[in-house]
Coordinates of C-alpha atoms in Angstrom, one line a residue:
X1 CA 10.2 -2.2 -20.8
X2 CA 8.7 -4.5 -18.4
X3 CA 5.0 -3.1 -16.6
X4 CA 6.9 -1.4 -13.7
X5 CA 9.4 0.3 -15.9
X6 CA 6.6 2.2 -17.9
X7 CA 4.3 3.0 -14.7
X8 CA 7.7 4.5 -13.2
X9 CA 8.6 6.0 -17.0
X10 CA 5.4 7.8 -16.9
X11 CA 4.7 8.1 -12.7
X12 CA 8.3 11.0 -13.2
X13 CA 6.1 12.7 -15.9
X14 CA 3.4 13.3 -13.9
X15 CA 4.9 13.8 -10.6
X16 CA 7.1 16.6 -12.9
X17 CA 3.6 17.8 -13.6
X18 CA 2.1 17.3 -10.3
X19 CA 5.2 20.0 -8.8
X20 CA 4.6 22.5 -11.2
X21 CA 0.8 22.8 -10.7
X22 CA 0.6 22.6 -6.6
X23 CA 3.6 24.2 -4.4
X24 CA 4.9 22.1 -1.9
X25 CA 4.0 25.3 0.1
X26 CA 0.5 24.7 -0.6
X27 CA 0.6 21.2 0.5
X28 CA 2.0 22.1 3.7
X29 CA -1.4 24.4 4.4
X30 CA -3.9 22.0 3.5
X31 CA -6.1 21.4 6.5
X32 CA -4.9 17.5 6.6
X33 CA -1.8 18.3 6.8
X34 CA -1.3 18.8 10.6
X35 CA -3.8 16.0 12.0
X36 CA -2.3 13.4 13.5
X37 CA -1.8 10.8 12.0
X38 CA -2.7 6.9 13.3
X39 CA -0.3 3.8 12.9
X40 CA -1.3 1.0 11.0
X41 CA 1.7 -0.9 12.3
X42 CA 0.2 -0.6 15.5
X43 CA -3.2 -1.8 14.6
X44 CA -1.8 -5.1 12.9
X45 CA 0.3 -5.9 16.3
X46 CA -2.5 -5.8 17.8
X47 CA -5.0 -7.4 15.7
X48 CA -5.9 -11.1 15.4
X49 CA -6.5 -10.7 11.9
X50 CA -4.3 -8.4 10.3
X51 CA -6.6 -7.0 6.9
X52 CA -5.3 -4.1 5.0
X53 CA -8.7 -4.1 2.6
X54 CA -7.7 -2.3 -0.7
X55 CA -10.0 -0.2 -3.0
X56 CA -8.6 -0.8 -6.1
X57 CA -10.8 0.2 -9.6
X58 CA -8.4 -1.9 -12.1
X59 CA -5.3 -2.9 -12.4
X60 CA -2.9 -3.8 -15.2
X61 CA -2.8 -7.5 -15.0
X62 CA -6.8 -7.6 -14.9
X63 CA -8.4 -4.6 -16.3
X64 CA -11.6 -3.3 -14.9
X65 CA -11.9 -4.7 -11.0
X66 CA -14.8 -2.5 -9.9
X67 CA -16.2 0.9 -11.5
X68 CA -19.4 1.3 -10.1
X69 CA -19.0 1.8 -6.4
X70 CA -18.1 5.1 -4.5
X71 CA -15.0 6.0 -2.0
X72 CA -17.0 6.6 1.0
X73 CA -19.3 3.5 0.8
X74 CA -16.1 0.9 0.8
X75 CA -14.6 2.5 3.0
X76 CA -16.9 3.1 5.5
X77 CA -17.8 -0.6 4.5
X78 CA -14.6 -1.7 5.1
X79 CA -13.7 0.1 8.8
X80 CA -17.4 -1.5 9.6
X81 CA -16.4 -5.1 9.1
X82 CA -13.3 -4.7 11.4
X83 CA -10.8 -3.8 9.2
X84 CA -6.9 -3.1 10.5
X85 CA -6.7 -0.6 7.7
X86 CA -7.6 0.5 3.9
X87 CA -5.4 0.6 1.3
X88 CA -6.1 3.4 -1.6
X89 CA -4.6 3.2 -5.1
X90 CA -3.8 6.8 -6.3
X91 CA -2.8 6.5 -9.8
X92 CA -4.5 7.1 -12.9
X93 CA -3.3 5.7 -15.3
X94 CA -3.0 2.1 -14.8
X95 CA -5.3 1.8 -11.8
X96 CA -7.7 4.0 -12.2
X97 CA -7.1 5.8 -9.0
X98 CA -6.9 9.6 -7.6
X99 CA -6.0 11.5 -5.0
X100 CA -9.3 12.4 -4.4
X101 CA -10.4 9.0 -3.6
X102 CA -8.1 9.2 -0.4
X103 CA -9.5 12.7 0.5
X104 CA -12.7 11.2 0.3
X105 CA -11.9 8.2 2.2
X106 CA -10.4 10.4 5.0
X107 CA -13.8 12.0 5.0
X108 CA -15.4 8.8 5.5
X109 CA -13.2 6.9 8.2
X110 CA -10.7 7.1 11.1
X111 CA -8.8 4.1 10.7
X112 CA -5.3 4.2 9.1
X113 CA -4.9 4.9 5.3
X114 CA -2.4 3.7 2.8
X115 CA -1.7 5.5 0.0
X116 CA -0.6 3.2 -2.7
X117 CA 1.7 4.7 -4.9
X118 CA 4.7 4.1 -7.1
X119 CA 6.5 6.9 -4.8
X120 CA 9.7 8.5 -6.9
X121 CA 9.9 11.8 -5.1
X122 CA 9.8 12.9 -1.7
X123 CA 7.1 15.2 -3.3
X124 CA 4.7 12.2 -3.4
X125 CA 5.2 11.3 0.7
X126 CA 4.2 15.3 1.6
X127 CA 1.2 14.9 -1.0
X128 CA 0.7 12.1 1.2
X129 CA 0.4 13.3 4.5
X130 CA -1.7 16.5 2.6
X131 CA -4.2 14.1 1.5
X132 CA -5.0 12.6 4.9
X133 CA -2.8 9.4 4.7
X134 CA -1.4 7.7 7.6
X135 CA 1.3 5.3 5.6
X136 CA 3.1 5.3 2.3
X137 CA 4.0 2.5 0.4
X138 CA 8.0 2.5 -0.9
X139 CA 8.7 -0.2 -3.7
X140 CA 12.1 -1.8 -3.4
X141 CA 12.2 -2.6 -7.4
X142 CA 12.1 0.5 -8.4
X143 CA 14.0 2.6 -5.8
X144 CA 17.9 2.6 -4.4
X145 CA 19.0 2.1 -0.9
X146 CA 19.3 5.8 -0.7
X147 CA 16.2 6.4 -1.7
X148 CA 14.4 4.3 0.4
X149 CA 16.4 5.9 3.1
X150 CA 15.6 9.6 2.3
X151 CA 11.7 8.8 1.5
X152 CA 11.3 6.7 4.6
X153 CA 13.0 8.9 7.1
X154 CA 10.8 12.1 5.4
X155 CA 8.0 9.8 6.3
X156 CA 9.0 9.2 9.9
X157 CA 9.4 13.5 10.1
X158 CA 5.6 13.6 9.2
X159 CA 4.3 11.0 11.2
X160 CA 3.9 8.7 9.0
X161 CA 4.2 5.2 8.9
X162 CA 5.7 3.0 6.3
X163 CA 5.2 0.1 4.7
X164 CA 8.2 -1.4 2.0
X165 CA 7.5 -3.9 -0.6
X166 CA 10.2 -6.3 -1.4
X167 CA 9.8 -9.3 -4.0
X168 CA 13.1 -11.3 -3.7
X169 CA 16.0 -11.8 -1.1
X170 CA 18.0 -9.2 -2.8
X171 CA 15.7 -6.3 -2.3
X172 CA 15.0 -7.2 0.9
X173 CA 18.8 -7.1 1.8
X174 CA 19.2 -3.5 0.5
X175 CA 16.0 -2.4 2.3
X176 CA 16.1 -3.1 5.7
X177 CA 16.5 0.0 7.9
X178 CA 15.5 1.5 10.8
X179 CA 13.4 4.1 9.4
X180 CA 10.5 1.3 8.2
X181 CA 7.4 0.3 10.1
X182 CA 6.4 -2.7 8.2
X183 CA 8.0 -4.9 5.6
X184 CA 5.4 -6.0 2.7
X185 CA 6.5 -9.1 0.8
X186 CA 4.9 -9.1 -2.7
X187 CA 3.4 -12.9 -3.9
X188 CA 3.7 -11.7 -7.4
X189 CA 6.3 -11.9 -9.9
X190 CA 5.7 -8.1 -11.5
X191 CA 7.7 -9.9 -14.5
X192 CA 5.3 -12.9 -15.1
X193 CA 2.7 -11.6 -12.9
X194 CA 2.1 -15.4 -11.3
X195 CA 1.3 -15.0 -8.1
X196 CA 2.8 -17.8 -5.3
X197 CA 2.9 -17.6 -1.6
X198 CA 5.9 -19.5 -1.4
X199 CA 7.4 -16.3 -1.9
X200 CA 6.5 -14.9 1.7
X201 CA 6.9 -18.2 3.5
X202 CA 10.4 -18.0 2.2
X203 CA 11.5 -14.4 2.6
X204 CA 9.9 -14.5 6.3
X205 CA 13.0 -15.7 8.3
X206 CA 15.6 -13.1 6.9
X207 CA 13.1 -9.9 7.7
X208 CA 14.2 -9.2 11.1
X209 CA 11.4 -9.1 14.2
X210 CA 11.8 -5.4 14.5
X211 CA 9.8 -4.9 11.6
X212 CA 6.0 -6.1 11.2
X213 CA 5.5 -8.8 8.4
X214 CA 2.9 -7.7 5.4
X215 CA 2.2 -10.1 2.8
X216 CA 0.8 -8.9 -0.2
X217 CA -1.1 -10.5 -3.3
X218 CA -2.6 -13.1 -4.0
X219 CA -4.4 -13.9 -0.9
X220 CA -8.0 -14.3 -1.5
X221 CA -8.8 -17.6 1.2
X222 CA -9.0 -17.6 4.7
X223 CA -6.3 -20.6 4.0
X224 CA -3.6 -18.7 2.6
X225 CA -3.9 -16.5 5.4
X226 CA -4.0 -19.3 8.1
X227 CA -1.0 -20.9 6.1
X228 CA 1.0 -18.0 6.0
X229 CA 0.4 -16.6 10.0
X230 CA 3.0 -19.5 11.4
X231 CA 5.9 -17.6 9.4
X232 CA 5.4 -14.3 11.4
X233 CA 3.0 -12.5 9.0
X234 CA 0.3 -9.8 10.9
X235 CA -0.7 -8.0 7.8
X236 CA -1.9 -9.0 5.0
X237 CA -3.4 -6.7 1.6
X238 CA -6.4 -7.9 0.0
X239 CA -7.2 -6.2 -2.9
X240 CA -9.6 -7.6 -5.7
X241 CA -10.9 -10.3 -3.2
X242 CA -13.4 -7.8 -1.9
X243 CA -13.6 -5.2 -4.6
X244 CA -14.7 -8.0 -7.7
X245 CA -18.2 -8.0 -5.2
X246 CA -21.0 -5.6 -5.5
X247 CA -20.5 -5.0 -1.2
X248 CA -17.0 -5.1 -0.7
X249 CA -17.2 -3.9 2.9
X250 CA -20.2 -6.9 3.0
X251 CA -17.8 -9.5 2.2
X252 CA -15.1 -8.2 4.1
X253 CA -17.5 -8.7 7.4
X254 CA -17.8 -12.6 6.4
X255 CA -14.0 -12.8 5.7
X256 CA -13.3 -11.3 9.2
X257 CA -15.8 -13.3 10.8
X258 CA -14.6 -16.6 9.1
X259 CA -11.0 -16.3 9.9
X260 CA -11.6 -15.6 13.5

C-alpha cells in the first residue's frame, strides 16, 4: 500500500467510528451549523495574492512540523497578515490534527476555513460545515467521478465551497464539474513524494476558466509563486513554509508584504 492507500485504509475506520459516536442529527444542531458560511473562491478572485496559510503540526513525509504553538494564535496570526484564507488539517493520525483545532480556529477568525481532509463520506462534508468550515477539500486519487459528484454537490446544499485536488491529467479529466469552486493542483507526487511545479504549469491550460486555479505544495518562495501566476493560478496553499517558524502568522506578514 502506497501512503494514501493506508490514510484512506484507516480514514473508513474512523469515519465508521466517528458515525457511531455522533448522529448526523446532532451535527445538524450544533450552533455552527447554520452560520453562513464565506467563500474562499471569492476572496482569491479578488486578491492580489492569493495565500491559503495552512496550520499543519506534521505530516508523513516530514514528521514533526510544529508542536508547540496553539490554534487561535496562527490563526489569528495568519488572518492579521492579510491572508485569503487558512487551511486546517483534521486528521490524527498522520498529521496530528483534530477537529477541535478548526472549532477553535472559527473561534479565533472570520476569514474562510478549509478543512483538510481525506473526505470518504458525505458524513465528513456535514462534520464540516458543523465544525465552522467554509470549504472542503475532495481528493481526486482517492475518490470516483461519482463521488466527487455526490460530495461536492452535498457541499454546494450547505453552502460550502469546494476545493478538488488533482495530481495528473487523468484525474483532472474525471473531475471537472460544475459543482466545484476551485481546482487544486498538487506539486507532489504522493508516490515519490518529490515535489515539482512543473506539474501546475502543465495541468493549467486543460482546467477550464470557470473554475479558480489552486496550486498546492511545494511553494515556499515568493518565486514560485511569481512563476506560477502567468498560468492562471490565484490560490496558492502554503503549508510548512510558515508553520517550521516560531510566528507563523509573523512570517506570513513579510511573505505578503514581499510578494506585493
Amino acid at each position: 500500500m502506497d501512503i494514501l492507500e493506508k490514510i484512506v485504509f484507516d480514514k473508513r475506520k474512523e469515519v465508521a467510528l466517528r458515525k457511531s459516536l455522533i448522529p448526523v442529527s446532532q451535527l445538524e444542531n450544533s450552533v455552527l451549523f447554520s452560520r453562513e458560511t464565506t467563500s474562499l473562491a471569492k476572496a482569491l478572485k479578488n486578491s492580489t495574492t492569493g495565500i491559503i496559510a495552512e496550520h499543519k503540526r506534521r505530516s508523513p513525509s516530514k514528521a514533526v512540523i510544529n508542536h508547540t504553538l496553539n490554534v487561535q494564535d496562527v490563526a489569528s496570526g495568519y488572518e492579521n497578515a492579510g491572508v485569503c484564507g487558512m487551511s486546517v488539517l483534521t486528521d490524527g493520525k498522520y498529521f496530528g490534527g483534530a477537529l477541535d483545532d478548526l472549532l477553535l480556529a472559527r473561534a479565533a477568525v472570520k476569514m474562510p476555513l478549509l478543512r483538510k481532509e481525506f473526505i470518504i463520506d458525505p458524513y465528513q462534508i456535514i462534520e464540516a460545515k458543523a465544525y465552522g468550515a467554509d470549504v472542503i477539500l475532495l481528493i481526486a486519487a482517492i475518490l470516483t467521478r461519482e463521488e466527487i459528484k455526490t460530495f461536492s454537490e452535498l457541499a454546494k446544499n450547505l453552502h460550502l465551497d469546494v476545493l478538488l485536488e488533482v495530481h495528473n491529467q487523468e484525474e483532472l479529466h474525471k473531475s471537472i464539474m460544475p459543482s466545484l469552486d476551485m481546482l487544486g493542483v498538487n506539486n507532489r507526487n504522493l508516490k515519490t513524494f518529490e515535489v515539482s511545479l512543473e506539474t501546475s504549469k502543465k495541468l493549467s491550460s486543460l482546467i477550464p476558466d470557470d473554475f479558480v486555479k489552486v496550486s498546492e505544495s511545494g511553494i515556499s518562495s515568493i518565486e514560485a509563486i511569481k512563476e506560477l501566476q502567468p498560468y492562471g493560478y490565484k490560490g496558492f496553499l502554503i503549508g510548512e513554509n510558515f508553520m517550521k517558524t516560531d510566528n507563523p502568522g509573523k512570517s506570513a506578514t513579510s511573505f505578503i508584504s514581499n510578494l506585493k
